[in-house]
Amino acid sequence: MRVNFTVNGRPQEADDVWEGESLLYVLRERLGLPGSKNACEQGECGSCTVRLDGVPVCSCLVAAGQVEGRDVVTVEGLADYAKQRTEGGCATGACGTSLDAAQQWQAKGTDSQTGEGTELSPIQQAFIDAGAVQCGFCTPGLLVAADELLERNPNPTDADIREGLSGNLCRCTGYEKIMDAVRLAAARQGEAV
Amino acid sequence: MDFLRPASWEEALAAKAEHPTAVPIAGGTDVMVEINFDHRRPEYLLDLNRIGDLYEWEVGEDSVRLGASVPYTKIMENLRAELPGLALASHTVASPQIRNRGGVGGNLGTASPAGDAHPALLAAGAEVEVASAARGTRLIPVDDFYTGVKRNALQPDELIRAVHIKKADGPQQYSKVGTRNAMVIAVCAFGLALHPETRTVRTGIGSAAPTPVRAKAAEEFLNAALEEGGFWDNGKIITPSVAKRFAELCSAACNPIDDVRGTASYRRHAVGVMARRTLTWTWESYRGTRRASEGAA
Ligand SMILES: Cc1cc2nc3c(=O)[nH]c(=O)nc-3n(C[C@H](O)[C@H](O)[C@H](O)COP(=O)(O)OP(=O)(O)OC[C@H]3O[C@@H](n4cnc5c(N)ncnc54)[C@H](O)[C@@H]3O)c2cc1C
Ligand code: FES
Ligand code: FES
């Protein structure tokens, strides 16, 4: 079957989709967006987290056909998404992230260590600055979840952060640096206002 | 496989009548796991996401009519006052991502003995509203809904429309044993609701029998003990021997198995502990509100 839906602000069409396929599979294998990771395919790890109509969900547990006509934001579109949020909408009418740009998206820029030279969302920059990325497999899901947490709750307590990220597993960091990153992003967000 | 996408409740019932083997999919948090792991290859998936009615709830005089697909997150955010037991139970389900998708309709559809909604529904008192194109609507008391391990009272052409849950008329609690706070399928669980209006207590036990069950003998014992001692009126602390006997009877209502999450004897023990604790918590809260209302009068 064919599925039409919006990905990172742009309309997309996925063809030859099997009816039992997950949104995660469509994103990775049909649209070439491997940012959302596949670690468990059973909702346990959160590495496949995306926003579906604004709500964080495990894309491995959403059937492809269920997203027809709906709006998905993946980690590849997070920087644009965050930018639009601070700018209060899309002024130019040409916002969002094209499939091409999303497929080639890298947190590299001129300096791959610091992310300098690329447009990163504040939460992405905070993850780099706090050293919250080790192997990086959990990172995309954590970024999407943490970004939504801070959107909903700009001044989270540590308990709020733990709860907000309780659906995302990390095998490397021990979570302390991830906590630091979210606190850092929250503090910077607070200064900016 | 075919993907059916009804746009309305009537269309969904018609589709289910035409294809009784079709597997409804709401949040997909049970269905998709089975498909991803090749445990299930349904001929038809029947998507319920487009049926707006299933995402709505109405707070009535005595009960809440909760649409089958209302996600746990919404229950926690919006119905904590009316349905405190279910809101607490919802909060223990999995993780934010899962709670944003999964709901009580899917929990009832799966009818796992470990489903967290069930003890809360049993304790509060609830009826499941189901419908078919051929026979219209019927209400199934939640006590009769669970018919076996992962089996329920739905006919092949029926869908769950909503759950009618009695609004809390007193304190409710939900307790769950697991290895950590998030992402835990209950080793066992216990729900308790005090109903001061009828001067009764209701319970629900999860993951300690082939189906979710009430501890009816324990309820009867406690109802009688509270009545005899005049506890509802005098608001005294519950006698330790009464609490102890209640806990023993709750343990005795279990019919658990040994499995990877725990042994039968541990489950029986833990249900007793949770019964005693939730009774203490709810009773303290009842005494507190009594004192407050007396103070105000
Ligand atoms: C990682 C993970 C952790 C979990 N942890 C918990 C937990 O802690 N506690 C817990 O209770 N559950 C847990 N679950 C299970 C699941 O999230 C719940 O059972 C949830 O309530 C299912 O709701 P859903 O809408 O996603 O159901 P779906 O997967 O869409 O459907 C579940 C079943 O119900 C049927 N169904 C759905 N809606 C209807 C309807 N309206 N009429 C008739 N049949 C219907 C479906 O056909 C299917 O058989 C977990 C799942 C995952 C993946
Ligand atoms: S891959 Fe979806 S939660 Fe693990
Ligand atoms: S950084 Fe490796 S899993 Fe989190």
PDB file of N, CA, C and O in Angstrom, chain A residues 119-173:
ATOM      1  N   GLU A 119      23.796  23.582  12.086  1.00  0.00           N
ATOM      2  CA  GLU A 119      22.685  24.066  12.899  1.00  0.00           C
ATOM      3  C   GLU A 119      22.154  22.928  13.738  1.00  0.00           C
ATOM      4  O   GLU A 119      21.660  21.946  13.215  1.00  0.00           O
ATOM      5  N   LEU A 120      22.324  23.061  15.020  1.00  0.00           N
ATOM      6  CA  LEU A 120      21.827  22.046  15.936  1.00  0.00           C
ATOM      7  C   LEU A 120      20.718  22.657  16.775  1.00  0.00           C
ATOM      8  O   LEU A 120      20.711  23.868  17.019  1.00  0.00           O
ATOM      9  N   SER A 121      19.830  21.802  17.227  1.00  0.00           N
ATOM     10  CA  SER A 121      18.844  22.292  18.188  1.00  0.00           C
ATOM     11  C   SER A 121      19.562  22.455  19.522  1.00  0.00           C
ATOM     12  O   SER A 121      20.596  21.835  19.759  1.00  0.00           O
ATOM     13  N   PRO A 122      19.016  23.282  20.415  1.00  0.00           N
ATOM     14  CA  PRO A 122      19.671  23.482  21.713  1.00  0.00           C
ATOM     15  C   PRO A 122      19.912  22.163  22.456  1.00  0.00           C
ATOM     16  O   PRO A 122      20.956  21.995  23.088  1.00  0.00           O
ATOM     17  N   ILE A 123      18.996  21.232  22.345  1.00  0.00           N
ATOM     18  CA  ILE A 123      19.176  19.976  23.078  1.00  0.00           C
ATOM     19  C   ILE A 123      20.323  19.166  22.460  1.00  0.00           C
ATOM     20  O   ILE A 123      21.103  18.532  23.177  1.00  0.00           O
ATOM     21  N   GLN A 124      20.462  19.226  21.145  1.00  0.00           N
ATOM     22  CA  GLN A 124      21.575  18.513  20.504  1.00  0.00           C
ATOM     23  C   GLN A 124      22.915  19.108  20.934  1.00  0.00           C
ATOM     24  O   GLN A 124      23.855  18.385  21.278  1.00  0.00           O
ATOM     25  N   GLN A 125      22.969  20.444  20.931  1.00  0.00           N
ATOM     26  CA  GLN A 125      24.208  21.113  21.347  1.00  0.00           C
ATOM     27  C   GLN A 125      24.532  20.769  22.802  1.00  0.00           C
ATOM     28  O   GLN A 125      25.684  20.515  23.152  1.00  0.00           O
ATOM     29  N   ALA A 126      23.511  20.737  23.621  1.00  0.00           N
ATOM     30  CA  ALA A 126      23.720  20.437  25.044  1.00  0.00           C
ATOM     31  C   ALA A 126      24.243  19.006  25.227  1.00  0.00           C
ATOM     32  O   ALA A 126      25.097  18.760  26.082  1.00  0.00           O
ATOM     33  N   PHE A 127      23.754  18.072  24.444  1.00  0.00           N
ATOM     34  CA  PHE A 127      24.237  16.686  24.536  1.00  0.00           C
ATOM     35  C   PHE A 127      25.723  16.632  24.193  1.00  0.00           C
ATOM     36  O   PHE A 127      26.499  15.941  24.862  1.00  0.00           O
ATOM     37  N   ILE A 128      26.122  17.379  23.174  1.00  0.00           N
ATOM     38  CA  ILE A 128      27.537  17.395  22.797  1.00  0.00           C
ATOM     39  C   ILE A 128      28.350  18.059  23.913  1.00  0.00           C
ATOM     40  O   ILE A 128      29.342  17.511  24.391  1.00  0.00           O
ATOM     41  N   ASP A 129      27.896  19.215  24.369  1.00  0.00           N
ATOM     42  CA  ASP A 129      28.668  19.974  25.358  1.00  0.00           C
ATOM     43  C   ASP A 129      28.792  19.230  26.688  1.00  0.00           C
ATOM     44  O   ASP A 129      29.795  19.356  27.381  1.00  0.00           O
ATOM     45  N   ALA A 130      27.756  18.475  27.032  1.00  0.00           N
ATOM     46  CA  ALA A 130      27.795  17.782  28.322  1.00  0.00           C
ATOM     47  C   ALA A 130      28.473  16.411  28.218  1.00  0.00           C
ATOM     48  O   ALA A 130      28.645  15.727  29.226  1.00  0.00           O
ATOM     49  N   GLY A 131      28.822  16.009  27.024  1.00  0.00           N
ATOM     50  CA  GLY A 131      29.433  14.684  26.859  1.00  0.00           C
ATOM     51  C   GLY A 131      28.439  13.560  27.088  1.00  0.00           C
ATOM     52  O   GLY A 131      28.755  12.526  27.664  1.00  0.00           O
ATOM     53  N   ALA A 132      27.218  13.777  26.603  1.00  0.00           N
ATOM     54  CA  ALA A 132      26.154  12.804  26.858  1.00  0.00           C
ATOM     55  C   ALA A 132      26.043  11.746  25.767  1.00  0.00           C
ATOM     56  O   ALA A 132      25.130  10.944  25.774  1.00  0.00           O
ATOM     57  N   VAL A 133      26.977  11.793  24.810  1.00  0.00           N
ATOM     58  CA  VAL A 133      26.929  10.833  23.708  1.00  0.00           C
ATOM     59  C   VAL A 133      28.151   9.928  23.773  1.00  0.00           C
ATOM     60  O   VAL A 133      29.277  10.410  23.774  1.00  0.00           O
ATOM     61  N   GLN A 134      27.902   8.630  23.877  1.00  0.00           N
ATOM     62  CA  GLN A 134      29.051   7.711  23.764  1.00  0.00           C
ATOM     63  C   GLN A 134      28.916   6.945  22.449  1.00  0.00           C
ATOM     64  O   GLN A 134      29.290   7.450  21.404  1.00  0.00           O
ATOM     65  N   CYS A 135      28.335   5.761  22.449  1.00  0.00           N
ATOM     66  CA  CYS A 135      28.188   5.076  21.156  1.00  0.00           C
ATOM     67  C   CYS A 135      27.172   5.775  20.275  1.00  0.00           C
ATOM     68  O   CYS A 135      27.202   5.666  19.067  1.00  0.00           O
ATOM     69  N   GLY A 136      26.226   6.484  20.910  1.00  0.00           N
ATOM     70  CA  GLY A 136      25.278   7.281  20.153  1.00  0.00           C
ATOM     71  C   GLY A 136      24.012   6.571  19.725  1.00  0.00           C
ATOM     72  O   GLY A 136      23.129   7.188  19.131  1.00  0.00           O
ATOM     73  N   PHE A 137      23.895   5.306  20.021  1.00  0.00           N
ATOM     74  CA  PHE A 137      22.738   4.573  19.509  1.00  0.00           C
ATOM     75  C   PHE A 137      21.433   5.037  20.154  1.00  0.00           C
ATOM     76  O   PHE A 137      20.402   5.102  19.506  1.00  0.00           O
ATOM     77  N   CYS A 138      21.490   5.389  21.410  1.00  0.00           N
ATOM     78  CA  CYS A 138      20.276   5.820  22.106  1.00  0.00           C
ATOM     79  C   CYS A 138      19.980   7.291  21.864  1.00  0.00           C
ATOM     80  O   CYS A 138      18.902   7.780  22.197  1.00  0.00           O
ATOM     81  N   THR A 139      20.981   8.014  21.322  1.00  0.00           N
ATOM     82  CA  THR A 139      20.919   9.477  21.302  1.00  0.00           C
ATOM     83  C   THR A 139      19.715  10.047  20.540  1.00  0.00           C
ATOM     84  O   THR A 139      19.028  10.935  21.075  1.00  0.00           O
ATOM     85  N   PRO A 140      19.446   9.583  19.315  1.00  0.00           N
ATOM     86  CA  PRO A 140      18.314  10.184  18.599  1.00  0.00           C
ATOM     87  C   PRO A 140      17.003  10.115  19.382  1.00  0.00           C
ATOM     88  O   PRO A 140      16.271  11.118  19.467  1.00  0.00           O
ATOM     89  N   GLY A 141      16.727   8.983  19.959  1.00  0.00           N
ATOM     90  CA  GLY A 141      15.484   8.829  20.719  1.00  0.00           C
ATOM     91  C   GLY A 141      15.481   9.727  21.938  1.00  0.00           C
ATOM     92  O   GLY A 141      14.463  10.358  22.263  1.00  0.00           O
ATOM     93  N   LEU A 142      16.621   9.797  22.613  1.00  0.00           N
ATOM     94  CA  LEU A 142      16.713  10.652  23.791  1.00  0.00           C
ATOM     95  C   LEU A 142      16.543  12.122  23.424  1.00  0.00           C
ATOM     96  O   LEU A 142      15.914  12.888  24.165  1.00  0.00           O
ATOM     97  N   LEU A 143      17.109  12.524  22.280  1.00  0.00           N
ATOM     98  CA  LEU A 143      16.995  13.923  21.863  1.00  0.00           C
ATOM     99  C   LEU A 143      15.534  14.291  21.616  1.00  0.00           C
ATOM    100  O   LEU A 143      15.054  15.338  22.071  1.00  0.00           O
ATOM    101  N   VAL A 144      14.829  13.422  20.907  1.00  0.00           N
ATOM    102  CA  VAL A 144      13.423  13.709  20.601  1.00  0.00           C
ATOM    103  C   VAL A 144      12.616  13.768  21.906  1.00  0.00           C
ATOM    104  O   VAL A 144      11.808  14.677  22.117  1.00  0.00           O
ATOM    105  N   ALA A 145      12.876  12.812  22.798  1.00  0.00           N
ATOM    106  CA  ALA A 145      12.127  12.778  24.057  1.00  0.00           C
ATOM    107  C   ALA A 145      12.480  13.977  24.937  1.00  0.00           C
ATOM    108  O   ALA A 145      11.606  14.619  25.523  1.00  0.00           O
ATOM    109  N   ALA A 146      13.778  14.303  25.025  1.00  0.00           N
ATOM    110  CA  ALA A 146      14.210  15.403  25.897  1.00  0.00           C
ATOM    111  C   ALA A 146      13.724  16.744  25.366  1.00  0.00           C
ATOM    112  O   ALA A 146      13.331  17.629  26.136  1.00  0.00           O
ATOM    113  N   ASP A 147      13.740  16.897  24.041  1.00  0.00           N
ATOM    114  CA  ASP A 147      13.274  18.141  23.437  1.00  0.00           C
ATOM    115  C   ASP A 147      11.798  18.362  23.768  1.00  0.00           C
ATOM    116  O   ASP A 147      11.388  19.474  24.124  1.00  0.00           O
ATOM    117  N   GLU A 148      11.022  17.303  23.687  1.00  0.00           N
ATOM    118  CA  GLU A 148       9.591  17.424  23.994  1.00  0.00           C
ATOM    119  C   GLU A 148       9.374  17.705  25.479  1.00  0.00           C
ATOM    120  O   GLU A 148       8.511  18.491  25.859  1.00  0.00           O
ATOM    121  N   LEU A 149      10.192  17.072  26.312  1.00  0.00           N
ATOM    122  CA  LEU A 149      10.086  17.311  27.757  1.00  0.00           C
ATOM    123  C   LEU A 149      10.283  18.795  28.063  1.00  0.00           C
ATOM    124  O   LEU A 149       9.509  19.403  28.807  1.00  0.00           O
ATOM    125  N   LEU A 150      11.335  19.386  27.458  1.00  0.00           N
ATOM    126  CA  LEU A 150      11.633  20.792  27.744  1.00  0.00           C
ATOM    127  C   LEU A 150      10.605  21.740  27.121  1.00  0.00           C
ATOM    128  O   LEU A 150      10.383  22.841  27.616  1.00  0.00           O
ATOM    129  N   GLU A 151       9.980  21.299  26.046  1.00  0.00           N
ATOM    130  CA  GLU A 151       8.916  22.095  25.430  1.00  0.00           C
ATOM    131  C   GLU A 151       7.720  22.170  26.388  1.00  0.00           C
ATOM    132  O   GLU A 151       7.100  23.206  26.572  1.00  0.00           O
ATOM    133  N   ARG A 152       7.436  21.046  27.018  1.00  0.00           N
ATOM    134  CA  ARG A 152       6.279  20.932  27.905  1.00  0.00           C
ATOM    135  C   ARG A 152       6.589  21.489  29.283  1.00  0.00           C
ATOM    136  O   ARG A 152       5.750  22.049  29.953  1.00  0.00           O
ATOM    137  N   ASN A 153       7.817  21.311  29.708  1.00  0.00           N
ATOM    138  CA  ASN A 153       8.211  21.638  31.069  1.00  0.00           C
ATOM    139  C   ASN A 153       9.592  22.288  31.041  1.00  0.00           C
ATOM    140  O   ASN A 153      10.600  21.608  31.164  1.00  0.00           O
ATOM    141  N   PRO A 154       9.638  23.618  30.876  1.00  0.00           N
ATOM    142  CA  PRO A 154      10.923  24.302  30.676  1.00  0.00           C
ATOM    143  C   PRO A 154      11.846  24.236  31.901  1.00  0.00           C
ATOM    144  O   PRO A 154      13.048  24.394  31.759  1.00  0.00           O
ATOM    145  N   ASN A 155      11.293  24.007  33.075  1.00  0.00           N
ATOM    146  CA  ASN A 155      12.132  23.944  34.276  1.00  0.00           C
ATOM    147  C   ASN A 155      11.959  22.626  35.013  1.00  0.00           C
ATOM    148  O   ASN A 155      11.465  22.591  36.142  1.00  0.00           O
ATOM    149  N   PRO A 156      12.376  21.539  34.400  1.00  0.00           N
ATOM    150  CA  PRO A 156      12.104  20.239  35.031  1.00  0.00           C
ATOM    151  C   PRO A 156      12.986  20.007  36.252  1.00  0.00           C
ATOM    152  O   PRO A 156      14.148  20.442  36.282  1.00  0.00           O
ATOM    153  N   THR A 157      12.428  19.367  37.259  1.00  0.00           N
ATOM    154  CA  THR A 157      13.249  18.887  38.366  1.00  0.00           C
ATOM    155  C   THR A 157      13.980  17.634  37.895  1.00  0.00           C
ATOM    156  O   THR A 157      13.651  17.076  36.844  1.00  0.00           O
ATOM    157  N   ASP A 158      14.945  17.183  38.701  1.00  0.00           N
ATOM    158  CA  ASP A 158      15.635  15.952  38.328  1.00  0.00           C
ATOM    159  C   ASP A 158      14.654  14.785  38.211  1.00  0.00           C
ATOM    160  O   ASP A 158      14.769  13.942  37.325  1.00  0.00           O
ATOM    161  N   ALA A 159      13.677  14.788  39.111  1.00  0.00           N
ATOM    162  CA  ALA A 159      12.681  13.708  39.057  1.00  0.00           C
ATOM    163  C   ALA A 159      11.872  13.790  37.761  1.00  0.00           C
ATOM    164  O   ALA A 159      11.579  12.767  37.140  1.00  0.00           O
ATOM    165  N   ASP A 160      11.538  15.019  37.346  1.00  0.00           N
ATOM    166  CA  ASP A 160      10.808  15.184  36.080  1.00  0.00           C
ATOM    167  C   ASP A 160      11.635  14.652  34.903  1.00  0.00           C
ATOM    168  O   ASP A 160      11.107  14.014  33.993  1.00  0.00           O
ATOM    169  N   ILE A 161      12.945  14.953  34.929  1.00  0.00           N
ATOM    170  CA  ILE A 161      13.798  14.502  33.818  1.00  0.00           C
ATOM    171  C   ILE A 161      13.856  12.977  33.793  1.00  0.00           C
ATOM    172  O   ILE A 161      13.685  12.339  32.757  1.00  0.00           O
ATOM    173  N   ARG A 162      14.070  12.384  34.975  1.00  0.00           N
ATOM    174  CA  ARG A 162      14.135  10.920  35.037  1.00  0.00           C
ATOM    175  C   ARG A 162      12.850  10.295  34.528  1.00  0.00           C
ATOM    176  O   ARG A 162      12.855   9.343  33.763  1.00  0.00           O
ATOM    177  N   GLU A 163      11.746  10.852  34.976  1.00  0.00           N
ATOM    178  CA  GLU A 163      10.456  10.319  34.545  1.00  0.00           C
ATOM    179  C   GLU A 163      10.267  10.533  33.040  1.00  0.00           C
ATOM    180  O   GLU A 163       9.847   9.633  32.319  1.00  0.00           O
ATOM    181  N   GLY A 164      10.594  11.746  32.582  1.00  0.00           N
ATOM    182  CA  GLY A 164      10.397  12.075  31.166  1.00  0.00           C
ATOM    183  C   GLY A 164      11.217  11.187  30.243  1.00  0.00           C
ATOM    184  O   GLY A 164      10.812  10.912  29.121  1.00  0.00           O
ATOM    185  N   LEU A 165      12.386  10.764  30.724  1.00  0.00           N
ATOM    186  CA  LEU A 165      13.265   9.955  29.879  1.00  0.00           C
ATOM    187  C   LEU A 165      13.241   8.480  30.271  1.00  0.00           C
ATOM    188  O   LEU A 165      14.089   7.697  29.835  1.00  0.00           O
ATOM    189  N   SER A 166      12.240   8.094  31.058  1.00  0.00           N
ATOM    190  CA  SER A 166      12.232   6.718  31.559  1.00  0.00           C
ATOM    191  C   SER A 166      11.945   5.694  30.464  1.00  0.00           C
ATOM    192  O   SER A 166      12.147   4.504  30.662  1.00  0.00           O
ATOM    193  N   GLY A 167      11.512   6.167  29.310  1.00  0.00           N
ATOM    194  CA  GLY A 167      11.260   5.229  28.211  1.00  0.00           C
ATOM    195  C   GLY A 167      12.428   5.087  27.263  1.00  0.00           C
ATOM    196  O   GLY A 167      12.293   4.503  26.193  1.00  0.00           O
ATOM    197  N   ASN A 168      13.585   5.642  27.647  1.00  0.00           N
ATOM    198  CA  ASN A 168      14.770   5.584  26.787  1.00  0.00           C
ATOM    199  C   ASN A 168      15.924   4.924  27.512  1.00  0.00           C
ATOM    200  O   ASN A 168      16.376   5.412  28.551  1.00  0.00           O
ATOM    201  N   LEU A 169      16.413   3.835  26.955  1.00  0.00           N
ATOM    202  CA  LEU A 169      17.533   3.128  27.580  1.00  0.00           C
ATOM    203  C   LEU A 169      18.852   3.552  26.957  1.00  0.00           C
ATOM    204  O   LEU A 169      18.936   3.784  25.757  1.00  0.00           O
ATOM    205  N   CYS A 170      19.884   3.631  27.804  1.00  0.00           N
ATOM    206  CA  CYS A 170      21.241   3.875  27.331  1.00  0.00           C
ATOM    207  C   CYS A 170      22.145   2.842  27.975  1.00  0.00           C
ATOM    208  O   CYS A 170      22.131   2.686  29.198  1.00  0.00           O
ATOM    209  N   ARG A 171      22.924   2.146  27.177  1.00  0.00           N
ATOM    210  CA  ARG A 171      23.801   1.114  27.727  1.00  0.00           C
ATOM    211  C   ARG A 171      25.186   1.657  28.052  1.00  0.00           C
ATOM    212  O   ARG A 171      26.006   0.948  28.611  1.00  0.00           O
ATOM    213  N   CYS A 172      25.470   2.904  27.662  1.00  0.00           N
ATOM    214  CA  CYS A 172      26.846   3.398  27.789  1.00  0.00           C
ATOM    215  C   CYS A 172      27.048   4.390  28.933  1.00  0.00           C
ATOM    216  O   CYS A 172      27.959   4.251  29.729  1.00  0.00           O
ATOM    217  N   THR A 173      26.225   5.425  28.978  1.00  0.00           N
ATOM    218  CA  THR A 173      26.605   6.606  29.752  1.00  0.00           C
ATOM    219  C   THR A 173      26.335   6.513  31.246  1.00  0.00           C
ATOM    220  O   THR A 173      26.892   7.283  32.013  1.00  0.00           O
TER     221      THR A 173
END
